[in-house]
Amino acid sequence: MAPTDVISARAAGAVSINKVLRNTYMLLGMTLAFSALMAGVSMAMGAPYLGPIVTLVGFFGLIFAVHKTADSSLGLLFTFLLTGFMGFTIGPIINIYLSMANGPSLVTSALGTTAAAFVGLSAFAVITRKDFSFLSGFLVVGFFVLMGAVVLSLFFDLSAFSVAISSAFVLFASAAILWQTSAIIHGGETNYIIATVTLFASFYNLFVSLLHIFGVMGDE
């Protein structure tokens, strides 16, 4: 291959990567806004918490639908259904915290910390262009360990370990943000819908976990 062809190929690859990155964060911004809207709707309605089983079934069912349709326009529809559903399920949880004495400050602190952590981790991956693909093994193992803890919590009282579990979710979500952002900028992820859903789930888990940790630290 001639040097000019190599340069052209690299330029085309860079353009493609930048397009995926741009589309991912554009869609992520829209889904976060839609999720916040649905959370507001459920809060205004005073909707009850759907419970972990319904939430998990809905989440994984919609995740499956997103992955099956990610290469078509239906993928966008299921992405908004997924993020809207997750927003609706978190509304009742936020209402519970807001009803506490220092609830508003807890929610604000958790949301602010989540946003700062997400921006910081994403910026670090983009600026340094470090390859975080080595985290894939950790994420696979971490996923099954955390899902095991969630399933066990349905049958046993794990409240004594709740902070440890939430802290593990924070670590897992942070690693997922670094891994997914790195995958985009290194060409390992070319589907912005899949990338968006991964980053949204990381943001969601980070917020919920920090909200619980701050609540326990505030003796709530």
Short mmCIF file of C-alpha atoms in Angstrom, two decimals:
data_model
loop_
_atom_site.label_atom_id
_atom_site.label_comp_id
_atom_site.label_asym_id
_atom_site.label_seq_id
_atom_site.Cartn_x
_atom_site.Cartn_y
_atom_site.Cartn_z
CA MET A 1 0.00 0.00 0.00
CA ALA A 2 1.35 3.40 -0.97
CA PRO A 3 2.09 5.95 1.80
CA THR A 4 -0.70 8.18 0.52
CA ASP A 5 -3.14 5.28 0.74
CA VAL A 6 -2.07 4.60 4.32
CA ILE A 7 -2.61 8.24 5.24
CA SER A 8 -6.00 8.26 3.54
CA ALA A 9 -7.04 5.09 5.36
CA ARG A 10 -5.98 6.53 8.70
CA ALA A 11 -7.80 9.77 8.00
CA ALA A 12 -10.95 7.87 7.05
CA GLY A 13 -10.66 5.80 10.22
CA ALA A 14 -10.29 8.91 12.36
CA VAL A 15 -13.34 10.50 10.75
CA SER A 16 -15.36 7.33 11.38
CA ILE A 17 -14.27 7.16 15.04
CA ASN A 18 -15.08 10.84 15.60
CA LYS A 19 -18.50 10.28 14.05
CA VAL A 20 -19.26 7.38 16.38
CA LEU A 21 -18.03 9.38 19.38
CA ARG A 22 -20.12 12.41 18.40
CA ASN A 23 -23.25 10.37 17.71
CA THR A 24 -22.82 8.45 20.96
CA TYR A 25 -22.67 11.52 23.17
CA MET A 26 -25.43 13.25 21.25
CA LEU A 27 -27.75 10.27 21.71
CA LEU A 28 -26.60 9.86 25.32
CA GLY A 29 -27.55 13.46 26.06
CA MET A 30 -31.00 12.95 24.56
CA THR A 31 -31.60 9.68 26.40
CA LEU A 32 -30.50 11.17 29.73
CA ALA A 33 -32.90 14.07 29.19
CA PHE A 34 -35.73 11.67 28.28
CA SER A 35 -34.94 9.48 31.26
CA ALA A 36 -35.02 12.52 33.56
CA LEU A 37 -38.38 13.50 32.05
CA MET A 38 -39.82 10.04 32.73
CA ALA A 39 -38.42 10.15 36.27
CA GLY A 40 -40.22 13.46 36.75
CA VAL A 41 -43.44 11.95 35.42
CA SER A 42 -43.30 8.99 37.81
CA MET A 43 -42.46 11.33 40.71
CA ALA A 44 -45.38 13.63 39.88
CA MET A 45 -47.71 10.62 39.62
CA GLY A 46 -46.48 9.24 42.93
CA ALA A 47 -45.88 5.94 41.15
CA PRO A 48 -44.86 3.05 43.44
CA TYR A 49 -41.49 1.37 43.15
CA LEU A 50 -41.84 -1.52 40.70
CA GLY A 51 -39.45 -3.73 42.64
CA PRO A 52 -36.13 -5.32 41.68
CA ILE A 53 -37.62 -8.25 39.74
CA VAL A 54 -39.77 -6.13 37.43
CA THR A 55 -36.93 -3.64 37.00
CA LEU A 56 -34.38 -6.32 36.12
CA VAL A 57 -36.72 -8.16 33.75
CA GLY A 58 -37.63 -4.91 32.00
CA PHE A 59 -34.01 -3.78 31.83
CA PHE A 60 -32.56 -7.01 30.42
CA GLY A 61 -35.51 -7.53 28.11
CA LEU A 62 -35.08 -4.09 26.57
CA ILE A 63 -31.29 -4.47 26.49
CA PHE A 64 -31.76 -7.65 24.48
CA ALA A 65 -34.12 -5.82 22.10
CA VAL A 66 -31.61 -2.97 21.66
CA HIS A 67 -28.80 -5.37 20.79
CA LYS A 68 -30.97 -7.28 18.33
CA THR A 69 -32.03 -4.09 16.50
CA ALA A 70 -28.92 -1.92 16.97
CA ASP A 71 -28.22 -1.85 13.24
CA SER A 72 -31.66 -0.51 12.34
CA SER A 73 -33.89 2.43 13.21
CA LEU A 74 -35.73 0.18 15.66
CA GLY A 75 -32.59 0.28 17.76
CA LEU A 76 -33.21 3.95 18.48
CA LEU A 77 -36.82 3.22 19.48
CA PHE A 78 -35.79 0.50 21.92
CA THR A 79 -33.00 2.71 23.26
CA PHE A 80 -35.52 5.38 24.24
CA LEU A 81 -37.90 2.74 25.60
CA LEU A 82 -35.09 1.36 27.74
CA THR A 83 -33.88 4.71 29.07
CA GLY A 84 -37.44 5.93 29.59
CA PHE A 85 -38.30 2.77 31.51
CA MET A 86 -35.23 3.12 33.73
CA GLY A 87 -36.07 6.77 34.35
CA PHE A 88 -39.62 5.82 35.35
CA THR A 89 -38.35 3.17 37.79
CA ILE A 90 -35.93 5.54 39.50
CA GLY A 91 -38.56 8.24 40.10
CA PRO A 92 -40.09 6.50 43.16
CA ILE A 93 -36.62 5.94 44.62
CA ILE A 94 -35.79 9.63 44.29
CA ASN A 95 -39.13 10.49 45.93
CA ILE A 96 -38.21 8.35 48.93
CA TYR A 97 -34.93 10.21 49.38
CA LEU A 98 -36.55 13.61 48.84
CA SER A 99 -38.99 12.86 51.68
CA MET A 100 -36.07 12.61 54.13
CA ALA A 101 -34.83 15.53 56.19
CA ASN A 102 -31.73 16.14 54.09
CA GLY A 103 -33.13 14.42 51.00
CA PRO A 104 -32.75 17.27 48.50
CA SER A 105 -29.07 17.72 49.36
CA LEU A 106 -28.49 13.96 49.10
CA VAL A 107 -30.03 13.76 45.64
CA THR A 108 -28.19 16.88 44.48
CA SER A 109 -24.86 15.62 45.82
CA ALA A 110 -25.31 12.18 44.22
CA LEU A 111 -26.29 13.66 40.87
CA GLY A 112 -23.47 16.23 40.92
CA THR A 113 -20.87 13.61 41.86
CA THR A 114 -22.18 11.27 39.16
CA ALA A 115 -21.98 13.96 36.49
CA ALA A 116 -18.49 15.04 37.59
CA ALA A 117 -17.22 11.45 37.67
CA PHE A 118 -18.73 10.64 34.28
CA VAL A 119 -17.28 13.74 32.60
CA GLY A 120 -13.91 13.25 34.28
CA LEU A 121 -13.58 9.59 33.34
CA SER A 122 -14.75 10.16 29.77
CA ALA A 123 -12.41 13.13 29.33
CA PHE A 124 -9.49 11.14 30.73
CA ALA A 125 -10.08 8.32 28.23
CA VAL A 126 -10.46 10.72 25.30
CA ILE A 127 -7.54 13.01 26.16
CA THR A 128 -5.01 10.34 27.09
CA ARG A 129 -6.28 7.91 24.40
CA LYS A 130 -5.19 5.10 26.70
CA ASP A 131 -6.39 1.64 25.74
CA PHE A 132 -8.61 0.29 28.51
CA SER A 133 -9.49 -2.94 26.73
CA PHE A 134 -7.68 -4.80 29.52
CA LEU A 135 -10.71 -4.03 31.72
CA SER A 136 -12.94 -6.37 29.70
CA GLY A 137 -12.09 -9.39 31.88
CA PHE A 138 -12.72 -7.43 35.06
CA LEU A 139 -16.08 -6.24 33.72
CA VAL A 140 -17.22 -9.75 32.79
CA VAL A 141 -16.32 -11.16 36.21
CA GLY A 142 -17.68 -8.08 37.98
CA PHE A 143 -20.99 -8.34 36.14
CA PHE A 144 -21.63 -11.91 37.27
CA VAL A 145 -20.50 -11.21 40.82
CA LEU A 146 -22.76 -8.16 41.13
CA MET A 147 -25.72 -9.94 39.52
CA GLY A 148 -25.16 -12.78 41.98
CA ALA A 149 -25.29 -10.31 44.85
CA VAL A 150 -28.50 -8.78 43.47
CA VAL A 151 -30.13 -12.22 43.16
CA LEU A 152 -29.04 -13.19 46.67
CA SER A 153 -30.52 -9.96 48.03
CA LEU A 154 -33.93 -11.12 46.78
CA PHE A 155 -33.81 -14.08 49.18
CA PHE A 156 -31.52 -12.98 51.99
CA ASP A 157 -31.04 -9.81 54.02
CA LEU A 158 -27.79 -8.31 52.75
CA SER A 159 -28.36 -4.87 54.25
CA ALA A 160 -25.17 -5.21 56.29
CA PHE A 161 -23.25 -5.39 53.02
CA SER A 162 -25.27 -2.77 51.15
CA VAL A 163 -22.56 -0.10 51.19
CA ALA A 164 -19.95 -2.60 50.01
CA ILE A 165 -22.22 -3.74 47.18
CA SER A 166 -22.99 -0.14 46.16
CA SER A 167 -19.28 0.69 46.26
CA ALA A 168 -18.61 -2.30 43.99
CA PHE A 169 -21.25 -0.97 41.58
CA VAL A 170 -19.52 2.43 41.60
CA LEU A 171 -16.20 0.79 40.74
CA PHE A 172 -17.84 -1.37 38.05
CA ALA A 173 -19.66 1.60 36.46
CA SER A 174 -16.48 3.71 36.46
CA ALA A 175 -14.53 0.93 34.78
CA ALA A 176 -17.31 0.49 32.20
CA ILE A 177 -17.17 4.20 31.31
CA LEU A 178 -13.41 4.03 30.74
CA TRP A 179 -13.68 0.77 28.78
CA GLN A 180 -16.55 1.87 26.52
CA THR A 181 -15.08 5.30 25.77
CA SER A 182 -11.71 3.70 25.01
CA ALA A 183 -13.41 1.16 22.72
CA ILE A 184 -14.94 3.99 20.70
CA ILE A 185 -11.79 6.04 20.24
CA HIS A 186 -9.74 2.97 19.30
CA GLY A 187 -12.28 1.69 16.79
CA GLY A 188 -13.35 -1.31 18.86
CA GLU A 189 -16.94 -0.07 19.03
CA THR A 190 -18.51 1.19 15.83
CA ASN A 191 -22.18 1.09 16.83
CA TYR A 192 -23.16 4.28 18.64
CA ILE A 193 -26.44 2.80 19.86
CA ILE A 194 -24.68 0.00 21.75
CA ALA A 195 -22.12 2.47 23.09
CA THR A 196 -24.88 4.83 24.25
CA VAL A 197 -26.75 2.11 26.12
CA THR A 198 -23.56 0.97 27.88
CA LEU A 199 -22.70 4.51 28.97
CA PHE A 200 -26.29 5.21 30.03
CA ALA A 201 -26.39 2.07 32.18
CA SER A 202 -23.07 3.10 33.75
CA PHE A 203 -24.39 6.59 34.52
CA TYR A 204 -27.60 5.13 35.99
CA ASN A 205 -25.79 2.61 38.20
CA LEU A 206 -23.31 5.24 39.33
CA PHE A 207 -26.09 7.61 40.38
CA VAL A 208 -28.19 4.99 42.19
CA SER A 209 -25.16 3.57 44.00
CA LEU A 210 -23.86 6.97 45.10
CA LEU A 211 -27.36 7.96 46.23
CA HIS A 212 -27.46 4.90 48.49
CA ILE A 213 -23.94 5.46 49.82
CA PHE A 214 -24.59 9.14 50.58
CA GLY A 215 -27.87 8.18 52.22
CA VAL A 216 -26.15 5.71 54.55
CA MET A 217 -23.37 8.19 55.30
CA GLY A 218 -26.07 10.72 56.19
CA ASP A 219 -27.69 8.17 58.50
CA GLU A 220 -30.78 8.03 56.30
#
